[in-house]
Amino acid sequence: MIKRQVYPELDLVLHTVTGKLDENEFLDAAAALYDLDPVPLKSLWDLSGASLSQYNLDRLRDLQARTVGLVHGREGGRTAVVAPKDVDFGVSRQYVALIECAQLPFEHEAFRTVGEALAWLGLDAGCLDASAPSKERF
C-alpha cells in the first residue's frame, strides 16, 4: 500500500510504502504526483515498511522505462528514497542508477534514514511533525 501526503508549504510529497511494492500501484502513485498543481519539487519515498526483494535488474529496468514516460516538469527537483534494510537499499540504489541514466530534470538519491533524506532535500528533520499535510490519499 502507498499512502501519499502532500505538504505544500514544504514543496514536498511523501509516499509511505508498506508491504511488497506493487509495480502498478507505484506507477499510479508516480502519475498522480504529476497531476498535482503545482507539482512539488521535493519527493520522498519512505520504504521503511516495504519489501523490494521481488525486484531483479530486469524488473527494475522495465519499471524505470515505464516511470520515465510519466515524468514531466519538476526541473531542479529532488526525489529521495529511504530504504533502511540492506536488500531494499541495494535495490533502491540500482533503481536510482537506472533512473539517472534517463537524464531527467531532477535528482534522485537513496538513503538509509528519513533524516538523511530530508537533509538532502533541504528540510529539517522535524519539519514533518511541525507541518500538516493538505491531502492524504491511499
GROMACS .gro file of C-alpha atoms in nm:
model
  138
    1MET     CA    1   0.000   0.000   0.000
    2ILE     CA    2   0.117   0.353  -0.075
    3LYS     CA    3  -0.002   0.643   0.138
    4ARG     CA    4   0.054   0.990  -0.007
    5GLN     CA    5   0.078   1.309   0.196
    6VAL     CA    6   0.130   1.650   0.036
    7TYR     CA    7   0.299   1.931   0.229
    8PRO     CA    8   0.254   2.244   0.013
    9GLU     CA    9   0.445   2.476   0.250
   10LEU     CA   10   0.746   2.240   0.224
   11ASP     CA   11   0.701   2.183  -0.154
   12LEU     CA   12   0.706   1.812  -0.064
   13VAL     CA   13   0.510   1.496  -0.132
   14LEU     CA   14   0.571   1.199   0.098
   15HIS     CA   15   0.493   0.847  -0.020
   16THR     CA   16   0.492   0.590   0.259
   17VAL     CA   17   0.501   0.233   0.127
   18THR     CA   18   0.409  -0.073   0.331
   19GLY     CA   19   0.427  -0.437   0.226
   20LYS     CA   20   0.551  -0.552  -0.112
   21LEU     CA   21   0.583  -0.265  -0.355
   22ASP     CA   22   0.344  -0.334  -0.641
   23GLU     CA   23   0.463  -0.200  -0.978
   24ASN     CA   24   0.122  -0.081  -1.093
   25GLU     CA   25   0.050   0.089  -0.762
   26PHE     CA   26   0.392   0.258  -0.783
   27LEU     CA   27   0.324   0.380  -1.137
   28ASP     CA   28  -0.022   0.507  -1.036
   29ALA     CA   29   0.132   0.698  -0.744
   30ALA     CA   30   0.404   0.842  -0.970
   31ALA     CA   31   0.146   0.951  -1.228
   32ALA     CA   32  -0.073   1.107  -0.955
   33LEU     CA   33   0.227   1.314  -0.842
   34TYR     CA   34   0.228   1.488  -1.180
   35ASP     CA   35  -0.145   1.558  -1.154
   36LEU     CA   36  -0.084   1.784  -0.853
   37ASP     CA   37  -0.095   2.157  -0.916
   38PRO     CA   38   0.167   2.269  -0.857
   39VAL     CA   39   0.384   1.960  -0.876
   40PRO     CA   40   0.604   1.952  -0.563
   41LEU     CA   41   0.975   1.980  -0.636
   42LYS     CA   42   1.063   1.754  -0.342
   43SER     CA   43   0.953   1.392  -0.327
   44LEU     CA   44   1.031   1.141  -0.054
   45TRP     CA   45   0.956   0.770  -0.088
   46ASP     CA   46   0.972   0.604   0.255
   47LEU     CA   47   1.021   0.231   0.204
   48SER     CA   48   1.095   0.159   0.571
   49GLY     CA   49   0.790  -0.068   0.595
   50ALA     CA   50   0.816  -0.205   0.241
   51SER     CA   51   0.977  -0.503   0.073
   52LEU     CA   52   1.158  -0.485  -0.261
   53SER     CA   53   1.306  -0.836  -0.254
   54GLN     CA   54   1.094  -0.940  -0.554
   55TYR     CA   55   1.278  -0.699  -0.785
   56ASN     CA   56   1.567  -0.808  -1.004
   57LEU     CA   57   1.759  -0.597  -1.256
   58ASP     CA   58   1.527  -0.680  -1.547
   59ARG     CA   59   1.218  -0.582  -1.348
   60LEU     CA   60   1.388  -0.260  -1.239
   61ARG     CA   61   1.477  -0.175  -1.600
   62ASP     CA   62   1.115  -0.226  -1.704
   63LEU     CA   63   0.991  -0.015  -1.412
   64GLN     CA   64   1.242   0.260  -1.493
   65ALA     CA   65   1.132   0.273  -1.857
   66ARG     CA   66   0.766   0.290  -1.759
   67THR     CA   67   0.833   0.558  -1.496
   68VAL     CA   68   1.025   0.788  -1.732
   69GLY     CA   69   0.719   0.805  -1.959
   70LEU     CA   70   0.518   0.962  -1.676
   71VAL     CA   71   0.764   1.238  -1.591
   72HIS     CA   72   0.716   1.599  -1.690
   73GLY     CA   73   0.842   1.911  -1.518
   74ARG     CA   74   0.998   1.924  -1.171
   75GLU     CA   75   1.306   2.097  -1.312
   76GLY     CA   76   1.557   2.134  -1.028
   77GLY     CA   77   1.360   1.900  -0.804
   78ARG     CA   78   1.481   1.608  -0.596
   79THR     CA   79   1.348   1.261  -0.521
   80ALA     CA   80   1.478   1.082  -0.211
   81VAL     CA   81   1.422   0.712  -0.145
   82VAL     CA   82   1.454   0.580   0.211
   83ALA     CA   83   1.528   0.209   0.247
   84PRO     CA   84   1.690   0.107   0.577
   85LYS     CA   85   1.705  -0.270   0.512
   86ASP     CA   86   2.011  -0.394   0.320
   87VAL     CA   87   1.829  -0.569   0.035
   88ASP     CA   88   1.584  -0.279  -0.013
   89PHE     CA   89   1.865  -0.024  -0.001
   90GLY     CA   90   2.057  -0.221  -0.266
   91VAL     CA   91   1.753  -0.243  -0.493
   92SER     CA   92   1.684   0.129  -0.438
   93ARG     CA   93   2.039   0.219  -0.535
   94GLN     CA   94   2.008   0.010  -0.852
   95TYR     CA   95   1.682   0.186  -0.939
   96VAL     CA   96   1.835   0.529  -0.875
   97ALA     CA   97   2.129   0.440  -1.103
   98LEU     CA   98   1.891   0.329  -1.379
   99ILE     CA   99   1.665   0.634  -1.348
  100GLU     CA  100   1.966   0.868  -1.354
  101CYS     CA  101   2.056   0.726  -1.696
  102ALA     CA  102   1.732   0.879  -1.828
  103GLN     CA  103   1.875   1.227  -1.758
  104LEU     CA  104   1.556   1.360  -1.601
  105PRO     CA  105   1.548   1.728  -1.498
  106PHE     CA  106   1.571   1.641  -1.127
  107GLU     CA  107   1.798   1.439  -0.899
  108HIS     CA  108   1.745   1.102  -0.727
  109GLU     CA  109   1.924   0.954  -0.427
  110ALA     CA  110   1.878   0.659  -0.190
  111PHE     CA  111   1.923   0.686   0.187
  112ARG     CA  112   1.902   0.463   0.493
  113THR     CA  113   1.711   0.712   0.714
  114VAL     CA  114   1.437   0.969   0.674
  115GLY     CA  115   1.658   1.226   0.849
  116GLU     CA  116   1.934   1.186   0.589
  117ALA     CA  117   1.680   1.211   0.307
  118LEU     CA  118   1.517   1.522   0.450
  119ALA     CA  119   1.857   1.689   0.493
  120TRP     CA  120   1.941   1.616   0.127
  121LEU     CA  121   1.604   1.763   0.031
  122GLY     CA  122   1.700   2.077   0.224
  123LEU     CA  123   1.447   2.017   0.501
  124ASP     CA  124   1.479   1.997   0.878
  125ALA     CA  125   1.421   1.656   1.038
  126GLY     CA  126   1.133   1.795   1.247
  127CYS     CA  127   0.956   1.966   0.959
  128LEU     CA  128   0.705   1.684   0.903
  129ASP     CA  129   0.594   1.700   1.266
  130ALA     CA  130   0.558   2.078   1.250
  131SER     CA  131   0.359   2.078   0.924
  132ALA     CA  132   0.021   1.934   0.841
  133PRO     CA  133  -0.036   1.764   0.509
  134SER     CA  134  -0.305   1.922   0.294
  135LYS     CA  135  -0.408   1.598   0.127
  136GLU     CA  136  -0.392   1.235   0.220
  137ARG     CA  137  -0.455   0.954  -0.028
  138PHE     CA  138  -0.405   0.582  -0.028
   0.00000   0.00000   0.00000
